Amino acid sequence: MLSILIPTYNYFVYPLVKEIHRQCIDSNIVFEILVYDDGSKSPLNSKNSPINTLSNCIFKELSNNIGRSSIRNLLARSATYESLLFIDAGTFPEKKDFIKNYINFQEEDVVNGGMKHKEYPPKKPFKLRWIYTRYRERNALCSSNFLIKKNIFDKHPFDESIKNYGYEDVLFFDALMENNISIIKIDNPVIHDAADDANTFINKTEDSLANLIVLINDCKIISSHHSLYKYYLITKKLKLEKILVFVFEKIKGTLMKNFNSNYPSLLLFDFYRLAFFCKLKKS
């Protein structure tokens, strides 16, 4: 028995639900698929409403936006069954036996299937997001694709005090590990559609870094666990913060041109993140 939970916002999620539904039927399991749109009021929701015609499926539009953490918790509270499978809109299972693979691990506490990039890179200005997923996210724990027992999730939900974008998944998995809850990684990925152009991705990155500072200041995230903060401390020790921010301000336009090109540099993106973090810490 499996509850499949899909939070979405302004996204055409019906193809994902249809594929997951097909796999559940083929697997001959008891299941439900709950899809909640987080108050986007998007015209795309009219294309998502046919989800309600599929057996054991519910598509619901929230009247107000409650945030990435709260909507996941709401989905979990609404779930009927003990096994919760979270899948993000904007992803798609790589394998035709995606659901069957998870069924084999239903007795485990938490199982993370991972995320992959599309096989072929998109053209500019979407390539930066694709490269980042390919080289940085494929081995990371992510909330886009994981199975968890409901009784564990009820004790360790997402932190609803986090209203802004970024690091809510890091905080969630950190809390599980701090409570000695085992997390198993398996090769059962979803493919990220790399739908964010470079400017959108940069804006999200900046929001997440601002959120990271708040979480560190509130002692919710252990700073030593995160490489960006380690590099910041080295920069601070060497008294290079002001220089880094000065250079950042001078070449920001050039960096943005690179990020929007067909050859975006992850090294320059790392510099951007560190320099922007230093700028936020200064202010």
C-alpha positions as a LaTeX table, in Angstrom:
\begin{tabular}{lrrr}
\hline
Residue & $x$ (\AA) & $y$ (\AA) & $z$ (\AA) \\
\hline
Met1 & 0.00 & 0.00 & 0.00 \\
Leu2 & 1.54 & 3.23 & $-1.19$ \\
Ser3 & 0.66 & 6.92 & $-0.97$ \\
Ile4 & 2.34 & 8.89 & $-3.74$ \\
Leu5 & 2.54 & 12.59 & $-2.92$ \\
Ile6 & 3.28 & 15.23 & $-5.55$ \\
Pro7 & 3.50 & 18.92 & $-4.60$ \\
Thr8 & 3.30 & 21.25 & $-7.58$ \\
Tyr9 & 3.18 & 24.92 & $-8.47$ \\
Asn10 & 2.27 & 26.34 & $-11.87$ \\
Tyr11 & 3.27 & 23.16 & $-13.70$ \\
Phe12 & 1.67 & 20.75 & $-16.16$ \\
Val13 & 2.00 & 17.66 & $-13.98$ \\
Tyr14 & $-0.56$ & 15.38 & $-15.69$ \\
Pro15 & 2.00 & 13.41 & $-17.81$ \\
Leu16 & 3.98 & 12.55 & $-14.67$ \\
Val17 & 0.85 & 11.42 & $-12.82$ \\
Lys18 & $-0.33$ & 9.35 & $-15.77$ \\
Glu19 & 3.00 & 7.49 & $-15.94$ \\
Ile20 & 3.08 & 6.87 & $-12.18$ \\
His21 & $-0.55$ & 5.73 & $-12.29$ \\
Arg22 & 0.23 & 3.29 & $-15.13$ \\
Gln23 & 3.14 & 1.82 & $-13.19$ \\
Cys24 & 1.01 & 1.40 & $-10.06$ \\
Ile25 & $-1.67$ & $-0.44$ & $-12.03$ \\
Asp26 & 0.95 & $-2.67$ & $-13.66$ \\
Ser27 & 2.44 & $-3.41$ & $-10.24$ \\
Asn28 & $-0.96$ & $-4.52$ & $-8.94$ \\
Ile29 & $-0.65$ & $-2.62$ & $-5.66$ \\
Val30 & $-3.03$ & $-0.70$ & $-3.46$ \\
Phe31 & $-2.18$ & 2.96 & $-3.97$ \\
Glu32 & $-3.29$ & 6.56 & $-4.04$ \\
Ile33 & $-1.79$ & 9.57 & $-5.82$ \\
Leu34 & $-2.34$ & 12.97 & $-4.22$ \\
Val35 & $-1.35$ & 16.07 & $-6.19$ \\
Tyr36 & $-1.68$ & 19.48 & $-4.53$ \\
Asp37 & $-1.04$ & 22.75 & $-6.32$ \\
Asp38 & 0.31 & 25.30 & $-3.84$ \\
Gly39 & $-2.01$ & 28.20 & $-4.62$ \\
Ser40 & $-0.52$ & 29.09 & $-8.01$ \\
Lys41 & $-3.92$ & 29.85 & $-9.57$ \\
Ser42 & $-2.26$ & 28.86 & $-12.81$ \\
Pro43 & $-4.17$ & 28.32 & $-16.09$ \\
Leu44 & $-2.21$ & 25.06 & $-16.30$ \\
Asn45 & $-4.43$ & 23.68 & $-13.55$ \\
Ser46 & $-7.25$ & 23.21 & $-16.06$ \\
Lys47 & $-4.91$ & 20.79 & $-17.86$ \\
Asn48 & $-4.14$ & 19.06 & $-14.56$ \\
Ser49 & $-7.77$ & 18.59 & $-13.50$ \\
Pro50 & $-8.16$ & 15.35 & $-15.58$ \\
Ile51 & $-5.96$ & 13.77 & $-12.88$ \\
Asn52 & $-9.22$ & 13.43 & $-10.94$ \\
Thr53 & $-10.56$ & 11.07 & $-13.62$ \\
Leu54 & $-7.77$ & 8.56 & $-12.97$ \\
Ser55 & $-8.52$ & 5.86 & $-10.40$ \\
Asn56 & $-7.25$ & 6.54 & $-6.86$ \\
Cys57 & $-5.98$ & 10.00 & $-7.87$ \\
Ile58 & $-6.78$ & 13.44 & $-6.47$ \\
Phe59 & $-5.75$ & 16.82 & $-7.83$ \\
Lys60 & $-6.41$ & 19.70 & $-5.47$ \\
Glu61 & $-5.78$ & 23.43 & $-5.83$ \\
Leu62 & $-4.98$ & 25.25 & $-2.59$ \\
Ser63 & $-6.56$ & 28.69 & $-2.31$ \\
Asn64 & $-3.37$ & 30.21 & $-0.88$ \\
Asn65 & 0.34 & 29.55 & $-1.20$ \\
Ile66 & 1.57 & 27.85 & 1.99 \\
Gly67 & 5.18 & 27.12 & 1.01 \\
Arg68 & 7.36 & 24.17 & 0.02 \\
Ser69 & 7.62 & 22.71 & 3.52 \\
Ser70 & 3.97 & 23.14 & 4.51 \\
Ile71 & 2.56 & 21.60 & 1.36 \\
Arg72 & 4.67 & 18.47 & 1.82 \\
Asn73 & 3.46 & 18.16 & 5.40 \\
Leu74 & $-0.14$ & 18.67 & 4.29 \\
Leu75 & 0.20 & 15.92 & 1.70 \\
Ala76 & 1.63 & 13.57 & 4.33 \\
Arg77 & $-1.23$ & 14.32 & 6.75 \\
Ser78 & $-3.72$ & 13.63 & 3.97 \\
Ala79 & $-2.12$ & 10.31 & 3.04 \\
Thr80 & $-3.96$ & 7.08 & 3.78 \\
Tyr81 & $-1.15$ & 4.54 & 3.72 \\
Glu82 & 1.98 & 3.91 & 5.77 \\
Ser83 & 4.48 & 4.21 & 2.89 \\
Leu84 & 4.87 & 7.73 & 1.52 \\
Leu85 & 6.57 & 8.33 & $-1.82$ \\
Phe86 & 7.35 & 11.99 & $-2.52$ \\
Ile87 & 7.93 & 13.00 & $-6.13$ \\
Asp88 & 8.35 & 16.57 & $-7.34$ \\
Ala89 & 6.58 & 18.06 & $-10.31$ \\
Gly90 & 9.17 & 18.92 & $-12.92$ \\
Thr91 & 10.65 & 15.44 & $-12.76$ \\
Phe92 & 9.90 & 12.14 & $-14.52$ \\
Pro93 & 10.88 & 8.54 & $-13.66$ \\
Glu94 & 13.83 & 7.27 & $-15.64$ \\
Lys95 & 12.75 & 3.64 & $-15.38$ \\
Lys96 & 9.58 & 1.85 & $-16.38$ \\
Asp97 & 9.83 & $-0.20$ & $-13.16$ \\
Phe98 & 10.29 & 2.89 & $-10.95$ \\
Ile99 & 7.36 & 2.00 & $-8.68$ \\
Lys100 & 8.30 & $-1.71$ & $-8.50$ \\
Asn101 & 11.80 & $-0.77$ & $-7.42$ \\
Tyr102 & 10.44 & 1.20 & $-4.48$ \\
Ile103 & 8.03 & $-1.58$ & $-3.50$ \\
Asn104 & 11.04 & $-3.79$ & $-2.84$ \\
Phe105 & 12.24 & $-1.31$ & $-0.19$ \\
Gln106 & 9.00 & $-0.56$ & 1.64 \\
Glu107 & 10.28 & $-2.08$ & 4.87 \\
Glu108 & 13.14 & 0.45 & 5.05 \\
Asp109 & 12.84 & 3.69 & 7.03 \\
Val110 & 13.87 & 6.12 & 4.28 \\
Val111 & 14.92 & 5.41 & 0.69 \\
Asn112 & 16.27 & 8.03 & $-1.70$ \\
Gly113 & 16.15 & 7.25 & $-5.39$ \\
Gly114 & 18.14 & 10.26 & $-6.58$ \\
Met115 & 17.85 & 12.67 & $-9.47$ \\
Lys116 & 19.46 & 12.80 & $-12.91$ \\
His117 & 19.80 & 15.28 & $-15.75$ \\
Lys118 & 18.24 & 14.82 & $-19.16$ \\
Glu119 & 20.42 & 12.83 & $-21.52$ \\
Tyr120 & 20.90 & 15.70 & $-23.96$ \\
Pro121 & 21.69 & 19.23 & $-22.77$ \\
Pro122 & 19.27 & 22.05 & $-23.54$ \\
Lys123 & 20.37 & 25.15 & $-25.40$ \\
Lys124 & 21.04 & 28.50 & $-23.78$ \\
Pro125 & 19.79 & 29.97 & $-21.48$ \\
Phe126 & 18.74 & 26.67 & $-19.85$ \\
Lys127 & 22.08 & 24.92 & $-19.85$ \\
Leu128 & 23.40 & 26.12 & $-16.46$ \\
Arg129 & 20.62 & 24.33 & $-14.58$ \\
Trp130 & 21.24 & 21.14 & $-16.57$ \\
Ile131 & 24.99 & 21.20 & $-15.84$ \\
Tyr132 & 24.39 & 21.83 & $-12.14$ \\
Thr133 & 22.03 & 18.85 & $-11.91$ \\
Arg134 & 24.48 & 16.65 & $-13.82$ \\
Tyr135 & 27.56 & 17.39 & $-11.72$ \\
Arg136 & 26.27 & 18.52 & $-8.33$ \\
Glu137 & 22.87 & 17.02 & $-7.57$ \\
Arg138 & 23.00 & 13.47 & $-8.88$ \\
Asn139 & 24.57 & 12.06 & $-5.68$ \\
Ala140 & 22.90 & 14.40 & $-3.20$ \\
Leu141 & 19.94 & 13.57 & $-0.99$ \\
Cys142 & 16.97 & 15.35 & $-2.47$ \\
Ser143 & 13.32 & 15.76 & $-1.58$ \\
Ser144 & 12.34 & 15.34 & $-5.24$ \\
Asn145 & 12.25 & 11.55 & $-5.01$ \\
Phe146 & 12.18 & 9.62 & $-1.75$ \\
Leu147 & 10.22 & 6.98 & 0.15 \\
Ile148 & 9.59 & 7.27 & 3.88 \\
Lys149 & 7.45 & 5.56 & 6.50 \\
Lys150 & 4.54 & 7.71 & 7.61 \\
Asn151 & 5.22 & 7.25 & 11.33 \\
Ile152 & 8.77 & 8.55 & 10.83 \\
Phe153 & 7.62 & 11.50 & 8.76 \\
Asp154 & 5.00 & 12.39 & 11.37 \\
Lys155 & 7.77 & 12.68 & 13.97 \\
His156 & 10.18 & 14.53 & 11.67 \\
Pro157 & 8.19 & 16.67 & 9.21 \\
Phe158 & 9.55 & 19.51 & 7.11 \\
Asp159 & 10.16 & 22.67 & 9.13 \\
Glu160 & 7.19 & 24.94 & 8.35 \\
Ser161 & 8.96 & 28.01 & 9.72 \\
Ile162 & 10.91 & 28.00 & 6.44 \\
Lys163 & 8.79 & 30.14 & 4.16 \\
Asn164 & 11.39 & 31.13 & 1.58 \\
Tyr165 & 13.06 & 29.02 & $-1.08$ \\
Gly166 & 16.07 & 26.88 & $-0.27$ \\
Tyr167 & 17.65 & 24.31 & 2.04 \\
Glu168 & 14.41 & 22.94 & 3.51 \\
Asp169 & 15.37 & 19.54 & 2.13 \\
Val170 & 18.88 & 19.78 & 3.62 \\
Leu171 & 17.39 & 20.59 & 7.01 \\
Phe172 & 14.92 & 17.71 & 6.68 \\
Phe173 & 17.54 & 15.05 & 5.88 \\
Asp174 & 19.97 & 16.46 & 8.46 \\
Ala175 & 17.29 & 16.02 & 11.13 \\
Leu176 & 16.71 & 12.41 & 10.08 \\
Met177 & 20.41 & 11.60 & 10.29 \\
Glu178 & 20.81 & 13.36 & 13.63 \\
Asn179 & 18.05 & 11.09 & 14.96 \\
Asn180 & 19.88 & 7.98 & 13.68 \\
Ile181 & 17.26 & 7.20 & 11.07 \\
Ser182 & 18.81 & 5.18 & 8.27 \\
Ile183 & 18.64 & 6.59 & 4.75 \\
Ile184 & 19.31 & 4.16 & 1.92 \\
Lys185 & 20.32 & 5.37 & $-1.52$ \\
Ile186 & 19.22 & 3.31 & $-4.50$ \\
Asp187 & 19.57 & 3.72 & $-8.24$ \\
Asn188 & 15.97 & 4.69 & $-9.03$ \\
Pro189 & 16.19 & 8.28 & $-10.23$ \\
Val190 & 13.81 & 10.83 & $-11.56$ \\
Ile191 & 14.97 & 13.02 & $-14.42$ \\
His192 & 14.95 & 16.77 & $-13.82$ \\
Asp193 & 13.51 & 18.68 & $-16.75$ \\
Ala194 & 15.94 & 21.64 & $-16.38$ \\
Ala195 & 13.09 & 24.07 & $-16.99$ \\
Asp196 & 14.75 & 27.05 & $-15.25$ \\
Asp197 & 16.59 & 29.49 & $-17.46$ \\
Ala198 & 19.83 & 30.93 & $-16.10$ \\
Asn199 & 18.29 & 34.10 & $-14.67$ \\
Thr200 & 15.56 & 32.16 & $-12.87$ \\
Phe201 & 18.10 & 29.69 & $-11.51$ \\
Ile202 & 20.36 & 32.51 & $-10.29$ \\
Asn203 & 17.41 & 34.19 & $-8.54$ \\
Lys204 & 16.54 & 30.90 & $-6.83$ \\
Thr205 & 20.18 & 30.44 & $-5.85$ \\
Glu206 & 20.30 & 33.89 & $-4.28$ \\
Asp207 & 17.08 & 33.21 & $-2.36$ \\
Ser208 & 18.44 & 29.89 & $-1.10$ \\
Leu209 & 21.70 & 31.49 & 0.09 \\
Ala210 & 19.73 & 34.13 & 2.01 \\
Asn211 & 17.73 & 31.30 & 3.55 \\
Leu212 & 20.92 & 29.41 & 4.43 \\
Ile213 & 22.21 & 32.37 & 6.44 \\
Val214 & 18.93 & 32.55 & 8.38 \\
Leu215 & 19.04 & 28.82 & 9.12 \\
Ile216 & 22.69 & 28.98 & 10.26 \\
Asn217 & 21.99 & 32.02 & 12.45 \\
Asp218 & 19.02 & 30.20 & 13.98 \\
Cys219 & 21.25 & 27.13 & 14.60 \\
Lys220 & 18.94 & 24.97 & 12.51 \\
Ile221 & 21.64 & 23.93 & 10.07 \\
Ile222 & 25.13 & 22.91 & 11.18 \\
Ser223 & 27.39 & 25.21 & 9.18 \\
Ser224 & 30.33 & 22.78 & 9.25 \\
His225 & 28.27 & 20.31 & 7.18 \\
His226 & 28.21 & 22.57 & 4.15 \\
Ser227 & 31.13 & 23.22 & 1.84 \\
Leu228 & 30.05 & 26.72 & 0.86 \\
Tyr229 & 30.23 & 27.87 & 4.48 \\
Lys230 & 33.64 & 26.25 & 4.90 \\
Tyr231 & 34.93 & 28.23 & 1.92 \\
Tyr232 & 33.37 & 31.36 & 3.39 \\
Leu233 & 35.24 & 30.81 & 6.66 \\
Ile234 & 38.52 & 30.42 & 4.75 \\
Thr235 & 37.77 & 33.62 & 2.84 \\
Lys236 & 37.01 & 35.41 & 6.11 \\
Lys237 & 40.16 & 34.12 & 7.79 \\
Leu238 & 42.27 & 35.40 & 4.90 \\
Lys239 & 40.38 & 38.72 & 5.03 \\
Leu240 & 39.37 & 38.41 & 1.39 \\
Glu241 & 35.64 & 39.10 & 1.81 \\
Lys242 & 35.73 & 42.75 & 0.72 \\
Ile243 & 37.96 & 41.97 & $-2.26$ \\
Leu244 & 35.71 & 39.11 & $-3.33$ \\
Val245 & 32.58 & 41.28 & $-3.12$ \\
Phe246 & 34.32 & 44.15 & $-4.95$ \\
Val247 & 35.35 & 41.86 & $-7.83$ \\
Phe248 & 31.89 & 40.30 & $-7.84$ \\
Glu249 & 30.19 & 43.67 & $-8.27$ \\
Lys250 & 32.56 & 44.63 & $-11.08$ \\
Ile251 & 32.15 & 41.45 & $-13.15$ \\
Lys252 & 28.57 & 40.45 & $-12.31$ \\
Gly253 & 27.39 & 41.42 & $-15.78$ \\
Thr254 & 30.09 & 39.29 & $-17.39$ \\
Leu255 & 29.19 & 36.35 & $-15.13$ \\
Met256 & 25.52 & 36.60 & $-16.12$ \\
Lys257 & 26.48 & 36.58 & $-19.80$ \\
Asn258 & 28.43 & 33.38 & $-19.22$ \\
Phe259 & 25.57 & 31.75 & $-17.30$ \\
Asn260 & 23.17 & 32.55 & $-20.16$ \\
Ser261 & 25.52 & 31.19 & $-22.80$ \\
Asn262 & 25.88 & 27.72 & $-24.31$ \\
Tyr263 & 29.06 & 27.23 & $-22.26$ \\
Pro264 & 28.25 & 28.21 & $-18.67$ \\
Ser265 & 31.05 & 27.59 & $-16.18$ \\
Leu266 & 30.38 & 25.80 & $-12.89$ \\
Leu267 & 33.62 & 27.28 & $-11.55$ \\
Leu268 & 32.30 & 30.79 & $-12.19$ \\
Phe269 & 28.97 & 29.76 & $-10.70$ \\
Asp270 & 30.79 & 28.60 & $-7.54$ \\
Phe271 & 32.53 & 31.99 & $-7.40$ \\
Tyr272 & 29.17 & 33.73 & $-7.81$ \\
Arg273 & 27.64 & 31.76 & $-4.94$ \\
Leu274 & 30.57 & 32.37 & $-2.59$ \\
Ala275 & 30.83 & 36.07 & $-3.42$ \\
Phe276 & 27.08 & 36.61 & $-3.09$ \\
Phe277 & 27.17 & 34.78 & 0.26 \\
Cys278 & 29.97 & 37.10 & 1.43 \\
Lys279 & 27.93 & 40.09 & 0.29 \\
Leu280 & 24.92 & 38.91 & 2.29 \\
Lys281 & 27.05 & 38.30 & 5.38 \\
Lys282 & 28.50 & 41.82 & 5.12 \\
Ser283 & 25.04 & 43.36 & 4.97 \\
\hline
\end{tabular}
